[in-house]
Structures are given as structure tokens and as C-alpha cells.
XYZ file of C-alpha atoms in Angstrom:
720
model
C 35.984 84.051 21.819
C 33.739 83.397 18.831
C 32.361 80.057 18.628
C 30.045 78.327 16.187
C 27.265 76.878 18.140
C 25.905 73.510 17.050
C 22.617 72.367 18.865
C 22.875 69.167 20.318
C 20.054 67.161 22.193
C 19.487 63.796 23.833
C 16.230 62.177 23.631
C 14.847 59.498 25.726
C 12.527 56.745 24.179
C 10.808 54.579 26.596
C 10.964 51.057 25.298
C 7.521 49.866 24.305
C 6.379 46.594 25.448
C 7.036 44.038 22.897
C 4.489 41.615 22.414
C 6.062 38.200 22.431
C 4.962 36.203 19.488
C 3.123 33.364 20.639
C 4.214 30.145 18.841
C 1.298 27.796 17.991
C 1.033 24.403 19.315
C -0.336 21.238 18.102
C -3.403 21.868 20.428
C -3.875 25.267 18.844
C -4.308 23.693 15.415
C -6.497 21.148 17.028
C -8.778 23.779 18.346
C -9.289 25.815 15.099
C -12.476 25.074 13.405
C -13.945 22.689 16.293
C -17.664 22.960 16.725
C -17.364 22.790 20.582
C -14.553 24.250 22.463
C -15.794 23.438 25.980
C -14.109 19.950 26.134
C -11.716 20.481 23.342
C -8.658 20.256 25.706
C -9.887 16.802 26.960
C -10.465 15.460 23.501
C -7.104 16.447 22.494
C -5.525 14.966 25.372
C -7.461 11.743 24.599
C -6.560 11.760 21.071
C -2.761 12.426 21.790
C -2.722 9.714 24.467
C -4.420 7.194 21.945
C -2.108 8.171 19.099
C 0.948 7.680 21.278
C -0.159 4.138 22.119
C -0.814 3.257 18.701
C 2.377 4.780 17.468
C 4.355 2.795 20.188
C 2.583 -0.607 19.396
C 3.241 0.057 15.802
C 6.969 0.578 16.341
C 7.215 -2.553 18.374
C 5.271 -4.401 15.793
C 7.682 -3.210 13.012
C 10.573 -4.207 14.860
C 9.082 -7.790 15.437
C 8.248 -8.105 11.642
C 11.669 -7.200 10.694
C 13.505 -9.110 13.263
C 13.851 -12.298 11.229
C 15.316 -10.768 8.200
C 17.459 -8.217 10.026
C 18.848 -11.174 12.284
C 19.673 -12.918 9.041
C 21.674 -9.911 7.693
C 23.628 -9.656 10.856
C 24.594 -13.175 10.860
C 25.697 -12.895 7.465
C 27.718 -9.843 7.888
C 29.307 -11.202 11.100
C 30.209 -14.414 9.335
C 31.762 -12.608 6.536
C 33.708 -10.227 8.939
C 34.941 -13.160 10.853
C 36.357 -15.040 7.994
C 38.135 -11.841 6.828
C 39.642 -11.144 10.073
C 40.871 -14.932 10.403
C 41.994 -15.199 6.988
C 40.301 -18.534 6.644
C 40.373 -20.885 3.731
C 36.672 -20.262 3.283
C 37.355 -16.512 3.040
C 40.058 -17.206 0.609
C 37.827 -19.176 -1.680
C 35.332 -16.534 -1.591
C 37.885 -13.843 -2.519
C 39.752 -15.801 -5.170
C 38.251 -13.633 -7.849
C 38.070 -10.361 -5.604
C 34.400 -11.115 -4.645
C 32.543 -8.454 -2.391
C 30.122 -10.050 0.166
C 26.795 -8.617 -0.999
C 23.424 -8.826 0.708
C 20.339 -8.581 -1.939
C 17.541 -7.303 0.311
C 14.177 -7.680 -1.536
C 11.875 -5.545 0.343
C 9.071 -5.285 -2.207
C 7.042 -2.430 -3.988
C 6.105 -0.665 -1.073
C 8.719 2.029 -1.290
C 7.529 4.364 1.404
C 8.064 1.761 4.069
C 11.777 0.860 3.089
C 13.098 3.953 4.885
C 11.862 2.430 8.356
C 13.591 -0.788 7.556
C 16.800 0.723 6.486
C 16.756 2.944 9.655
C 16.413 -0.159 11.689
C 19.161 -1.943 9.979
C 21.522 1.009 10.309
C 20.816 1.287 13.921
C 21.443 -2.385 14.612
C 24.582 -2.511 12.523
C 26.010 0.451 14.296
C 24.957 -0.707 17.840
C 26.261 -4.557 17.322
C 28.547 -4.877 14.356
C 30.426 -1.710 12.949
C 30.187 2.050 13.398
C 31.198 2.332 9.634
C 27.832 2.277 7.887
C 26.869 4.327 4.932
C 23.405 4.710 3.309
C 23.219 6.113 -0.050
C 20.262 7.165 -2.241
C 20.312 7.420 -6.008
C 19.341 11.197 -6.259
C 22.686 12.116 -4.446
C 24.836 9.793 -6.474
C 24.437 10.931 -10.159
C 27.995 10.587 -11.049
C 30.776 8.391 -9.701
C 32.683 11.186 -8.155
C 29.626 12.061 -6.032
C 29.082 8.537 -4.881
C 32.852 8.476 -3.906
C 32.571 11.662 -2.162
C 29.378 10.762 -0.125
C 30.934 7.335 1.039
C 34.196 8.880 2.060
C 32.821 11.891 3.757
C 30.153 9.966 5.594
C 32.867 7.613 6.866
C 35.701 9.982 7.522
C 33.887 13.288 8.092
C 36.527 15.319 6.098
C 36.125 17.874 3.386
C 37.015 16.052 0.294
C 38.245 17.179 -3.054
C 37.097 14.998 -6.195
C 39.613 16.559 -8.596
C 41.829 19.617 -8.861
C 39.478 21.480 -11.205
C 36.531 21.233 -8.758
C 35.377 24.330 -6.997
C 37.093 24.299 -3.490
C 34.630 26.815 -1.885
C 33.079 24.159 0.432
C 36.597 23.079 1.580
C 37.608 26.799 2.238
C 34.684 27.235 4.501
C 35.690 24.327 6.801
C 39.312 25.339 7.701
C 39.462 23.327 10.825
C 38.888 20.071 9.025
C 41.651 18.298 7.009
C 41.353 18.156 3.204
C 41.932 14.884 1.549
C 41.910 13.269 -1.896
C 38.573 11.415 -2.673
C 39.614 8.013 -3.494
C 39.547 4.424 -1.986
C 43.193 4.527 -1.298
C 42.670 7.290 1.060
C 40.007 5.414 2.870
C 42.169 2.380 3.002
C 44.912 4.479 4.690
C 42.307 5.955 7.032
C 40.902 2.653 8.025
C 44.214 1.421 8.802
C 45.123 4.277 10.875
C 41.861 3.700 12.690
C 42.114 -0.135 13.232
C 45.853 0.150 14.117
C 45.409 2.732 16.974
C 42.391 0.862 18.270
C 44.074 -2.726 18.134
C 45.473 -4.387 21.160
C 48.339 -6.665 20.142
C 48.661 -10.049 21.597
C 44.949 -10.533 22.047
C 43.757 -14.128 21.505
C 40.747 -15.009 19.521
C 38.535 -17.920 19.991
C 38.251 -19.866 16.616
C 34.644 -21.048 17.578
C 33.427 -17.582 18.155
C 31.986 -15.520 15.151
C 31.441 -12.339 17.207
C 32.719 -9.186 15.565
C 36.116 -7.968 16.662
C 35.708 -4.176 17.142
C 39.206 -3.684 16.073
C 38.578 -4.701 12.453
C 34.854 -3.668 11.888
C 33.632 -4.108 8.235
C 32.594 -1.212 6.091
C 28.874 -1.520 5.049
C 27.645 0.563 2.120
C 23.798 0.385 1.636
C 22.161 1.181 -1.681
C 18.722 2.080 -0.523
C 16.874 2.196 -4.128
C 19.159 -0.057 -6.496
C 16.734 0.289 -9.324
C 17.138 4.126 -9.370
C 21.118 4.225 -9.589
C 22.798 4.801 -12.768
C 24.071 1.357 -13.858
C 27.275 2.844 -15.087
C 28.131 4.589 -11.813
C 27.526 1.349 -9.850
C 29.708 -0.612 -12.138
C 32.467 1.532 -11.832
C 31.991 1.828 -7.962
C 32.101 -2.199 -7.848
C 35.182 -2.399 -10.218
C 37.109 -0.113 -7.841
C 35.984 -1.666 -4.614
C 37.050 -5.153 -5.994
C 40.711 -3.987 -6.039
C 40.696 -3.270 -2.257
C 38.833 -6.085 -0.854
C 42.055 -7.738 0.346
C 42.753 -4.420 2.314
C 39.117 -3.221 3.256
C 36.503 -5.435 4.679
C 33.933 -3.969 2.487
C 30.328 -5.234 2.179
C 27.383 -4.180 -0.003
C 23.679 -4.148 0.653
C 21.219 -3.662 -2.224
C 17.774 -2.548 -1.504
C 15.541 -4.117 -4.180
C 11.835 -3.003 -4.834
C 11.188 -5.255 -7.827
C 13.033 -8.460 -8.247
C 16.422 -9.870 -7.493
C 17.028 -10.408 -11.206
C 17.469 -6.681 -11.339
C 21.240 -7.141 -10.567
C 21.677 -9.164 -13.617
C 19.846 -6.614 -15.723
C 21.937 -3.666 -14.248
C 25.339 -5.286 -13.995
C 27.057 -7.314 -16.966
C 28.602 -10.593 -15.799
C 32.121 -9.197 -15.703
C 30.857 -7.062 -12.773
C 28.270 -9.180 -11.134
C 30.946 -11.986 -10.884
C 32.732 -9.830 -8.486
C 30.100 -9.925 -5.939
C 29.286 -12.826 -3.613
C 25.458 -12.220 -3.416
C 23.083 -13.912 -0.844
C 19.497 -13.178 -1.110
C 17.202 -12.143 1.808
C 13.595 -11.895 1.329
C 11.482 -9.621 3.615
C 7.860 -10.220 4.647
C 5.248 -9.226 1.945
C 3.440 -5.894 2.493
C 0.013 -7.808 2.486
C 1.089 -9.874 5.300
C 2.535 -6.841 7.128
C -0.940 -5.121 6.836
C -2.738 -8.303 7.990
C -0.637 -8.266 11.249
C -1.288 -4.501 11.497
C -4.909 -4.583 11.148
C -5.069 -7.641 13.655
C -3.002 -5.782 16.243
C -4.305 -2.097 16.012
C -8.100 -2.656 14.560
C -9.228 -6.057 15.445
C -8.710 -5.633 19.276
C -10.666 -4.257 22.098
C -7.499 -2.513 23.508
C -8.148 0.592 21.596
C -11.630 2.487 21.924
C -11.564 4.148 18.520
C -12.971 2.114 16.001
C -13.496 2.333 12.037
C -16.608 1.849 10.287
C -16.751 -0.665 7.372
C -16.799 2.081 4.560
C -13.673 3.986 6.237
C -11.784 0.527 6.614
C -12.578 -0.198 2.975
C -11.270 3.127 1.918
C -7.868 2.853 3.537
C -7.512 -0.806 2.435
C -8.601 0.038 -1.269
C -5.799 2.925 -1.204
C -3.300 0.302 0.100
C -4.184 -2.333 -2.427
C -4.565 -0.046 -5.620
C -2.006 2.726 -4.985
C 1.129 2.249 -3.167
C 1.039 -1.090 -1.004
C 2.408 1.117 1.914
C 1.797 -0.018 5.505
C 3.191 3.376 6.663
C 0.662 5.270 4.615
C -2.067 2.981 5.962
C -1.118 3.889 9.524
C -1.120 7.640 8.440
C -4.476 7.129 7.222
C -5.615 5.627 10.602
C -4.029 8.719 12.359
C -5.966 11.175 10.188
C -9.311 9.327 10.797
C -8.373 9.423 14.552
C -7.840 13.226 14.386
C -10.772 13.885 12.251
C -12.984 11.864 14.639
C -11.770 13.527 17.896
C -11.949 17.143 16.101
C -15.345 16.980 14.490
C -17.254 14.833 17.183
C -17.869 16.693 20.379
C -19.119 13.526 21.986
C -15.627 11.754 21.363
C -14.854 12.831 24.764
C -16.427 9.661 25.818
C -14.120 7.600 23.486
C -11.873 6.711 26.312
C -10.976 3.839 28.442
C -13.696 2.028 30.630
C -12.458 3.423 34.018
C -12.553 7.025 32.712
C -16.141 6.994 31.332
C -17.897 7.665 34.667
C -16.010 10.905 35.051
C -16.411 12.060 31.537
C -20.112 11.384 31.455
C -20.563 13.377 34.671
C -18.981 16.461 33.071
C -21.214 16.432 30.002
C -22.797 19.746 29.460
C -26.492 20.372 28.550
C -25.311 20.943 25.045
C -23.663 17.568 24.994
C -26.799 15.675 26.276
C -28.698 17.366 23.369
C -26.335 16.021 20.969
C -26.614 12.543 22.510
C -30.537 12.826 21.956
C -29.861 13.660 18.364
C -27.784 10.571 17.728
C -29.543 8.002 15.382
C -28.762 5.136 17.684
C -30.414 7.029 20.716
C -33.515 7.639 18.643
C -33.994 3.997 17.742
C -33.449 3.330 21.597
C -36.079 5.597 22.509
C -38.643 4.191 20.022
C -38.509 0.901 21.422
C -38.997 1.995 25.168
C -42.222 2.464 27.136
C -43.874 5.871 27.058
C -42.744 6.611 30.753
C -39.064 5.733 29.834
C -39.264 7.927 26.740
C -40.378 10.944 28.587
C -37.716 10.460 31.118
C -34.903 9.989 28.253
C -36.357 13.185 26.420
C -36.651 15.521 29.417
C -34.279 14.399 32.169
C -30.513 15.245 31.599
C -29.415 13.158 34.754
C -31.186 10.175 33.595
C -29.609 10.500 30.022
C -25.971 10.512 31.778
C -26.992 7.558 34.027
C -28.138 5.476 30.973
C -25.004 6.513 28.875
C -22.689 4.892 31.480
C -24.756 1.690 30.955
C -24.571 1.932 27.155
C -20.780 2.747 27.119
C -20.063 -0.426 29.392
C -22.209 -2.456 26.924
C -20.283 -1.311 24.141
C -17.059 -2.434 25.850
C -18.521 -5.877 26.336
C -19.747 -6.021 22.752
C -16.301 -5.501 21.483
C -14.848 -8.071 23.991
C -17.141 -10.564 22.778
C -17.127 -9.456 19.094
C -13.528 -10.120 18.087
C -13.021 -13.545 19.473
C -16.224 -14.835 17.627
C -14.967 -12.967 14.669
C -11.624 -14.839 14.605
C -13.381 -18.318 15.346
C -15.510 -17.600 12.174
C -12.792 -16.890 10.119
C -10.815 -19.842 11.385
C -13.641 -22.040 10.192
C -14.289 -20.294 6.767
C -10.793 -19.128 5.593
C -9.787 -22.607 4.266
C -13.086 -23.359 2.614
C -12.895 -23.607 -1.392
C -13.473 -20.150 -3.180
C -13.320 -18.515 0.185
C -16.956 -17.467 0.365
C -16.434 -14.958 3.487
C -13.004 -13.837 2.210
C -9.495 -15.225 2.603
C -8.346 -12.344 4.872
C -9.953 -11.550 8.150
C -10.473 -7.949 7.155
C -12.762 -8.909 4.506
C -15.058 -10.772 7.070
C -14.707 -7.943 9.475
C -16.001 -5.383 6.831
C -18.855 -7.611 6.100
C -19.864 -7.823 9.769
C -19.592 -4.156 10.122
C -21.892 -3.362 7.273
C -24.768 -5.943 7.716
C -25.918 -8.892 9.376
C -23.471 -11.485 8.064
C -25.817 -14.433 8.552
C -28.163 -12.850 6.040
C -25.712 -13.020 3.046
C -25.596 -15.687 0.587
C -21.975 -16.021 1.052
C -22.318 -17.013 4.753
C -25.152 -19.538 3.787
C -22.666 -20.989 1.042
C -20.016 -21.247 3.673
C -22.194 -23.149 6.331
C -23.190 -25.595 3.465
C -19.355 -26.271 3.007
C -18.852 -26.574 6.513
C -21.345 -29.397 6.649
C -19.206 -31.454 4.364
C -15.941 -31.065 6.306
C -14.116 -34.192 7.242
C -13.828 -34.951 10.990
C -10.160 -34.204 11.119
C -10.488 -30.807 9.500
C -13.444 -29.940 11.574
C -11.883 -31.004 14.888
C -8.622 -29.066 14.074
C -10.594 -25.844 13.330
C -12.727 -26.289 16.633
C -9.635 -26.568 18.633
C -8.157 -23.373 17.164
C -11.524 -21.890 18.205
C -10.959 -23.119 21.719
C -7.400 -21.625 21.829
C -8.984 -18.249 20.744
C -11.582 -18.289 23.336
C -9.255 -19.317 26.120
C -8.576 -15.978 27.608
C -12.227 -15.732 28.280
C -12.650 -12.001 29.124
C -16.310 -11.983 29.431
C -18.788 -14.513 30.889
C -20.371 -15.240 27.536
C -16.978 -16.267 26.103
C -16.139 -18.278 29.111
C -19.705 -20.180 28.469
C -18.913 -20.588 24.884
C -15.523 -22.247 25.607
C -17.122 -24.620 28.025
C -19.604 -25.801 25.424
C -16.860 -26.059 22.755
C -14.751 -27.919 24.912
C -17.758 -30.574 25.530
C -18.233 -30.877 21.776
C -14.650 -31.548 21.413
C -14.872 -34.219 24.142
C -17.854 -35.891 22.166
C -15.696 -36.087 19.120
C -12.828 -37.728 21.093
C -15.288 -40.180 22.414
C -16.592 -40.996 18.961
C -12.937 -41.636 17.710
C -12.528 -44.059 20.751
C -15.721 -45.757 19.969
C -14.958 -46.237 16.331
C -11.566 -47.624 17.063
C -13.090 -50.107 19.513
C -15.596 -51.321 16.959
C -12.871 -51.909 14.323
C -10.879 -53.750 16.874
C -13.975 -56.075 17.794
C -14.772 -56.661 14.336
C -11.395 -57.868 13.424
C -11.375 -60.211 16.330
C -14.866 -61.751 15.677
C -14.545 -62.155 11.833
C -13.854 -65.743 10.769
C -10.762 -66.356 8.575
C -12.724 -67.050 5.273
C -15.523 -64.429 5.761
C -13.950 -61.933 3.608
C -13.865 -64.033 0.369
C -16.638 -63.180 -2.146
C -19.582 -65.513 -2.388
C -20.842 -66.927 -5.720
C -24.098 -65.362 -6.646
C -26.612 -65.408 -9.524
C -28.482 -62.512 -11.261
C -31.642 -62.829 -9.070
C -29.490 -62.545 -6.024
C -27.766 -59.434 -7.410
C -30.816 -57.675 -8.306
C -32.380 -58.429 -4.885
C -29.160 -57.045 -3.264
C -29.054 -53.885 -5.188
C -32.881 -53.160 -4.358
C -32.110 -53.691 -0.786
C -29.227 -51.246 -0.842
C -31.476 -48.605 -2.763
C -34.132 -48.946 0.016
C -31.629 -48.493 2.777
C -30.300 -45.323 1.107
C -33.577 -43.752 0.897
C -34.235 -44.535 4.656
C -30.619 -43.854 5.718
C -30.268 -42.354 9.114
C -27.513 -39.811 9.942
C -24.383 -41.151 11.630
C -23.083 -40.180 14.982
C -20.496 -38.084 13.381
C -22.913 -36.219 11.158
C -25.278 -35.585 14.119
C -22.358 -34.074 16.171
C -21.181 -32.092 13.246
C -24.381 -30.599 12.713
C -24.718 -29.917 16.455
C -21.200 -28.026 16.348
C -22.221 -25.899 13.397
C -25.600 -24.900 14.946
C -23.469 -23.867 18.156
C -21.031 -21.802 15.952
C -24.152 -20.115 14.027
C -25.806 -19.235 17.460
C -22.506 -17.488 18.572
C -22.474 -15.634 15.234
C -25.974 -14.449 15.475
C -25.466 -13.407 19.000
C -22.079 -11.570 18.775
C -21.456 -10.530 15.239
C -24.304 -8.155 14.723
C -23.391 -4.758 13.141
C -22.123 -2.048 15.603
C -24.800 0.391 14.642
C -27.182 -1.775 16.361
C -25.440 -0.622 19.750
C -26.724 2.474 21.285
C -24.159 5.362 21.351
C -21.862 3.618 18.895
C -21.343 6.967 17.149
C -19.011 7.923 19.992
C -16.484 5.200 19.077
C -16.806 4.595 15.399
C -15.475 7.147 12.714
C -17.776 6.895 9.462
C -16.755 9.988 7.319
C -15.467 7.989 4.450
C -15.930 10.747 1.842
C -13.709 13.281 4.019
C -10.973 10.516 4.299
C -11.103 9.738 0.730
C -10.883 13.375 -0.401
C -7.723 13.816 1.847
C -5.862 10.754 1.127
C -7.020 9.709 -2.602
C -6.043 13.174 -4.366
C -7.489 13.963 -7.699
C -5.033 16.455 -9.096
C -6.632 16.852 -12.564
C -10.143 17.837 -10.909
C -8.289 20.198 -8.561
C -6.356 21.719 -11.449
C -9.335 22.226 -13.470
C -11.524 23.692 -10.616
C -8.739 26.293 -10.130
C -8.402 27.236 -13.694
C -12.268 27.571 -14.291
C -13.175 28.949 -10.779
C -10.312 30.752 -9.311
C -12.568 32.218 -6.506
C -12.718 28.655 -5.195
C -9.081 28.845 -3.829
C -8.072 32.575 -3.936
C -11.367 33.726 -2.096
C -11.181 37.135 -3.814
C -14.681 38.853 -4.186
C -13.486 40.446 -7.465
C -13.443 36.841 -8.818
C -16.998 36.078 -8.037
C -18.846 35.169 -11.413
C -21.631 33.071 -12.758
C -21.215 29.564 -13.147
C -19.431 28.755 -16.305
C -17.872 32.097 -16.693
C -14.441 33.612 -15.654
C -13.789 37.189 -14.332
C -11.783 39.428 -16.519
C -9.637 40.139 -13.376
C -8.643 36.557 -13.208
C -4.965 35.350 -13.408
C -3.910 35.057 -16.795
C -3.655 31.365 -16.882
C -7.483 31.146 -15.960
C -8.284 33.549 -18.924
C -6.186 31.540 -21.247
C -7.754 28.405 -20.162
C -11.306 29.710 -20.507
C -10.608 31.021 -23.976
C -9.180 27.674 -25.125
C -12.326 25.635 -24.115
C -14.067 27.516 -26.762
C -11.718 26.221 -29.511
C -11.716 23.142 -31.261
C -8.916 20.510 -31.702
C -6.522 22.997 -33.059
C -5.899 26.451 -31.687
C -4.788 29.331 -33.755
C -2.255 31.145 -31.565
C -2.834 34.459 -33.083
C -6.589 34.381 -32.761
C -5.985 32.992 -29.205
C -3.790 36.101 -28.432
C -6.251 38.630 -29.782
C -8.977 37.196 -27.704
C -6.794 37.351 -24.654
C -5.703 40.911 -25.377
C -9.533 42.077 -25.601
C -10.204 40.435 -22.353
C -7.267 41.946 -20.462
C -8.137 45.435 -22.044
C -11.522 45.105 -20.711
C -9.969 44.241 -17.158
C -7.767 47.360 -17.329
C -10.967 49.549 -17.837
C -10.008 50.822 -21.232
C -12.717 52.489 -23.547
C -13.914 49.869 -26.035
C -14.064 52.670 -28.791
C -10.451 53.759 -28.087
C -7.858 52.858 -30.745
C -5.777 50.915 -28.009
C -8.642 48.732 -26.998
C -7.494 45.060 -27.537
C -4.277 46.054 -29.023
C -1.306 43.659 -28.405
C 1.831 45.245 -26.808
C 4.797 43.631 -25.666
C 3.823 43.177 -22.023
C 0.473 41.437 -23.119
C 2.436 39.287 -25.452
C 4.960 38.205 -22.722
C 2.114 37.412 -20.319
C 0.125 35.358 -22.873
C 3.256 33.391 -23.713
C 3.857 32.541 -20.075
C 0.265 31.421 -19.577
C 0.484 29.233 -22.794
C 3.619 27.788 -21.603
C 2.008 27.010 -18.150
C -0.951 25.168 -19.880
C 1.343 23.105 -21.910
C 3.188 22.110 -18.907
C 0.146 21.142 -17.105
C -0.724 19.181 -20.169
C -3.836 20.838 -21.704
C -2.108 21.629 -25.202
C 0.819 20.516 -27.058
C 2.587 21.762 -30.293
C 1.805 20.187 -33.457
C 3.355 19.694 -36.798
C 0.172 20.016 -38.832
C 0.243 23.753 -38.639
C 3.190 25.861 -37.384
C 0.993 28.628 -35.907
C -1.411 26.289 -34.096
C -1.352 24.111 -30.972
C -3.333 20.836 -30.259
C -5.903 20.615 -27.634
C -5.486 17.479 -25.295
C -8.764 17.573 -23.164
C -12.516 17.616 -23.814
C -14.966 19.876 -22.210
C -14.659 22.151 -19.020
C -14.430 21.139 -15.549
């Protein structure tokens, strides 16, 4: 039997061992670029634990600061919901003109912080008031149909059709969901079905209670950024909602960044009259920042510290850029990461209980790093020759002394912050605020130099010497309250002396009151009448008063006031010296303000000009290496066009510019300069040139001009 043979084979391939792709962790990124990898894991762990603690405390602080305004909002919403459910006369009077309960939440210009506030508000509303909460942003509500669709979709969770002509691909992909028409009547039917199925008939309600009935919860719509919404869209939405307020317990919350008058500017009277508006004012961002600095920076709880220049950079970015406390905390996080990443000795930046173990694990290289610290060198110069030899030769001796230095740093911080607060209490109410109105200003002054050497400090002490008794005693009592915790022996001793001074002031008040009472009892009835005198007697009495003023002695109160101020001055000189006077302060303090400013305070114009004039700086391609002031002909087109435009005047001829560009590109392609095609403009070069010029125009270096049709105007001067 003839058969046609077809060769067949079975080949076995052994599966190669596939290398699993290792996913990078945060610790891996932390390790990259570190100078010392010996203790990098310990430093990362310390950094992570410290940041987790700061983050937790920040969240708690944020909740505490927002608690008052959020509680007021909840009370307002509960009250409106209760009146709607009970159909009381108060609600009828509110709704006589179809008014919608509206809360105008003024949050300030620190827009980056608003998300946290609205997130907390939404969580609180869903937890204690209603599950029906919708948050809207202007960028997703460009038209009324989009706004309505967002509201209904987030409430009902259904695929909605805005109109019959709208594309229905989105609905067809979700076949298991019910498709409904996008309108408030649909929402009204859905809400009635939800509340009727959840209701329990016959349940009695207490008229005195204002707690929310979970069977008729309100529908809250939050407009996060009111100023960014299209006024026409907002007006139409309010007009539609006003027709359903008798069927739906609708409530609106407006997030306002500028001023409450924005509502009147955006809405005409015919629309704003449909709203029953109540204003809620949040805590100002400057007060929020002061609280954050007080809880996170002016405390000995966290070992990580900021130098005066670094803190000044963060505060300046806050005051002159965004007023965002959230960005301030991010800057603090960046400083924390930079410190633990770039400083190998930051392994000692830990709690007091962990210092001994970390000092014992220091390597020989770490000990050498300790010896290179400026504070260590200053300490060695002040020691005896024998001690200097020990410090420079014995690693074990350095480790033993490091433990003492770290403990002294902890004691320094525990004494520093209470005395700083006491000085701020005494000087924050003085005229013109010589040492600053905020405690952060005084803190920065103390970090940079000896504060008692400043003229402002001397001026403050002179003003304190003129304080009245009541003001001085009140300030000293506040200082006593600050010193009461008494974490160190020196603060407890200072508290004892301060209480003794206050006791002397109290005795002085009692003695003055007794003298006044005795004088009133002993004075005869007619002693207070004026006596008849002549010119000679008047001259004699005036000369006697003048002599008495010259030889006047200080009163008991003035002596006691001077004694109190001398005591305060001694505390300042003892405890408010700059931290760089402490040995090994570099372990705790981050001082690279230039790095922090470069990361946080961006300069886009400088970066763009650097990229265009020196593309190698970013691309790191060796073919782009050139002498300073020149650009390689192999550079990107926009760099070549940018370099050529620097050689032109105020008006640039586009044809000449194109000819020059074509010549440079021909040289980059390696064409013979003597050939006929060298420098010739073809379609490809023309298109590349047009694209590069369009990019320069987009970046703002040139613009079209009506002076000459074939020219563009240059908008910059000089190069990078």
C-alpha cells in the first residue's frame, strides 16, 4: 500500500528557571545613593517609625482642629433633618419659598488642605447622619447633565442615560445594572422606595429629640470648590432641586476658599433666595500652622529637629506660596528622609532608651565620622591635652563620651522648650512685638544665635520693666503653669523660685491694701480739703518735690519687678543657647536648607532654560557634551532652535531662522559642506522646524506679531 510519508516529531524543551522580578520596596529606594550601607536598615527603621508617629499625631491634631466646625455642621444638618421629618412649623416657615438648607463652609485659601477636611466631613456624615453623601468637583461637572449624572450615579449606583441621543456604550457594558433616566424625579422615586422599605410603621418619635431618623436620612451634596463651578450649571441645579424639596430632604454644602460673598456673585437673587444659607468659618491656616509647629517641632518628644534656616524655608514656602499645612508637613517629611538618608550618624537620632545599644554598635568608620563633626572638634579644643589624646585615639572612649553627649542633648531639649514658651508668654503682648508675635519667630531667633545679644531682646526687656503689676503677675503665673510638669531638676528649681516671686507679689498686694485701709481710718474728716497758700509757699513746695524726685528710691514693686526680670534673664541665658553649642548636635538637627529649597521651591523657568541650553544636563548623552555656551548639532530640534533664537534681536525672521536650522541639521547628518544638498530645506526639516518653533511658543519664548507677517517676537533676554 503506497503511502505518503510525512515526518513528525515531538520535541521536549525543559522549562528554564524564570527569574522572578523583584519588586522594589521603600527600603530599596532608601538604600540607593546612601553613603554608608552598614547601618542603612537601622536608619530606615528609625526613620519609618518616627514618621509613622508624626503622621499619627498629625491626623489626631487635624481631627481636633476640625472638630468644632464639623460638630457645628452635624448639628445644623441634624436640625434641618429633624424639622423635615416632623413637618414642624419651623420647617414650613423655612420652606415657604422652597428654600434648600445650605451650609457655606469657609475654609480659606489653603486649597490643598481642603481634601482632608471634606474627607473627615464625609466620613462623619456617613457614620452618624446619612449614607447618602455626594462630593462633587468642578472639573467633573462641566455641564448640567454631567452634574446630574454624577449625583444620581453615586447615590443609586446605576448606569444612567442623560438623553436618548447620548452614546450608550457605557450602559451596554454593565448589563447587570438597571438603566434609569437621569432626573431628580427618578431620584425621588428611588429615595421613596428605599425609605419605605426600611421604615417601621407605628414607631413613636420623641419630640424633644433631634437625633436623625435613619429611615428618612437626608441627601447631602457637597460642592468642594464652589468658585470653580460654572455659575450657570450651579443655578440650574439649584432651580431644579428647589422643586423637589418637599419630597426630598436635600441639603447643600458649599466649600468656599475666598469669601462668602462669592455666593452672591455667582448666583442671582432669584436663585440665592431659594437657599437657606448658614455660614461656618473654619480655623485659619496660620493658626493651624502654629498648632502643628507647637505639637510637632516645639517638643522634646521627637528626637529629629530642624535648624533655623530649614524651618525658615518651610515657613516661607507656607506664607508666600500656598498657605498649605499639608504641604508644610510634606516638607517636614522630606527633611526627615534627607537627614536619615544622607547622615550616617543619624542612627543615633533615636529615643533615649535606644541610644546605648546604637552607640555600642558604631563601627570604626562611624567613630571617625564623629571625630570629623565641627561640634566634636570644638569640644576637643577645650579639653586638657591628655583628654584630647584619648578622644583622638581611643574609639571606646569616644563611644563612652557619645552616650553622655546624647543624654545632655535630651536634657537640653527638655529645658529649652519650657523656657522658650515662658519667654514667648512674656514678650508676645509687648508693643510692636520685638521678639515676634508667633513663637516660631522667637524659636528661629534662638536657633541662629544667642538671643540675648540681639537688640530686639534688649528692647523687649526694657518694655518688660515698664509693665504694670497686674500684667506682669498674670504673665508670671502663665510661666508657672508652663513649668509645672517639671521634667528636669533645673525646671523644677526654676518653678520653685518663680512661685516664691509670685508669693512676694501677693504679700505686696496685701500690704498695700492694709496701708490704704489704715490711712482711711486715721485721716480726720477735714484733712482732705485744700489749704490756702501764697506764692512763696507754692515755690517752696515745688522745689521740695523736685529734690525728692532726684533722690527718689525705687518702690517695693519696682524692686520686685526687677528681681523677677533678672530671674527670667538668667533662665534665658542658661537654657536658650543655640543648639550648635551642644556637642554632637548634628546627629539630631537637619540643616541642608539649600537641598530642601531646591526640592520644594521649584524654579521651572531656570530648569527649562538649562534643559534647552545644556541638554546633556538631563539626557546624560556623551554626544551632547559641548563647551559652555554652545549646543551640539546632535541635540534635539528644540535645543537647536532655542540656541539660534538667542542670536537674534527682538524680531526674528522665520525664513532666516529656518535656513540656519537647516544648515545645523545638515552638519549633524554628516553631509559634505560643498555638496548641493547641504543646508537645503526639505519637507522633513520644514516640519521638524515648525514643531520646534511651536514648542518654543508654547513655552513662552516667542509669540506671533502683527508688525511683520513673516516674523515672530522674542519674549526673553539673554541666555540661561
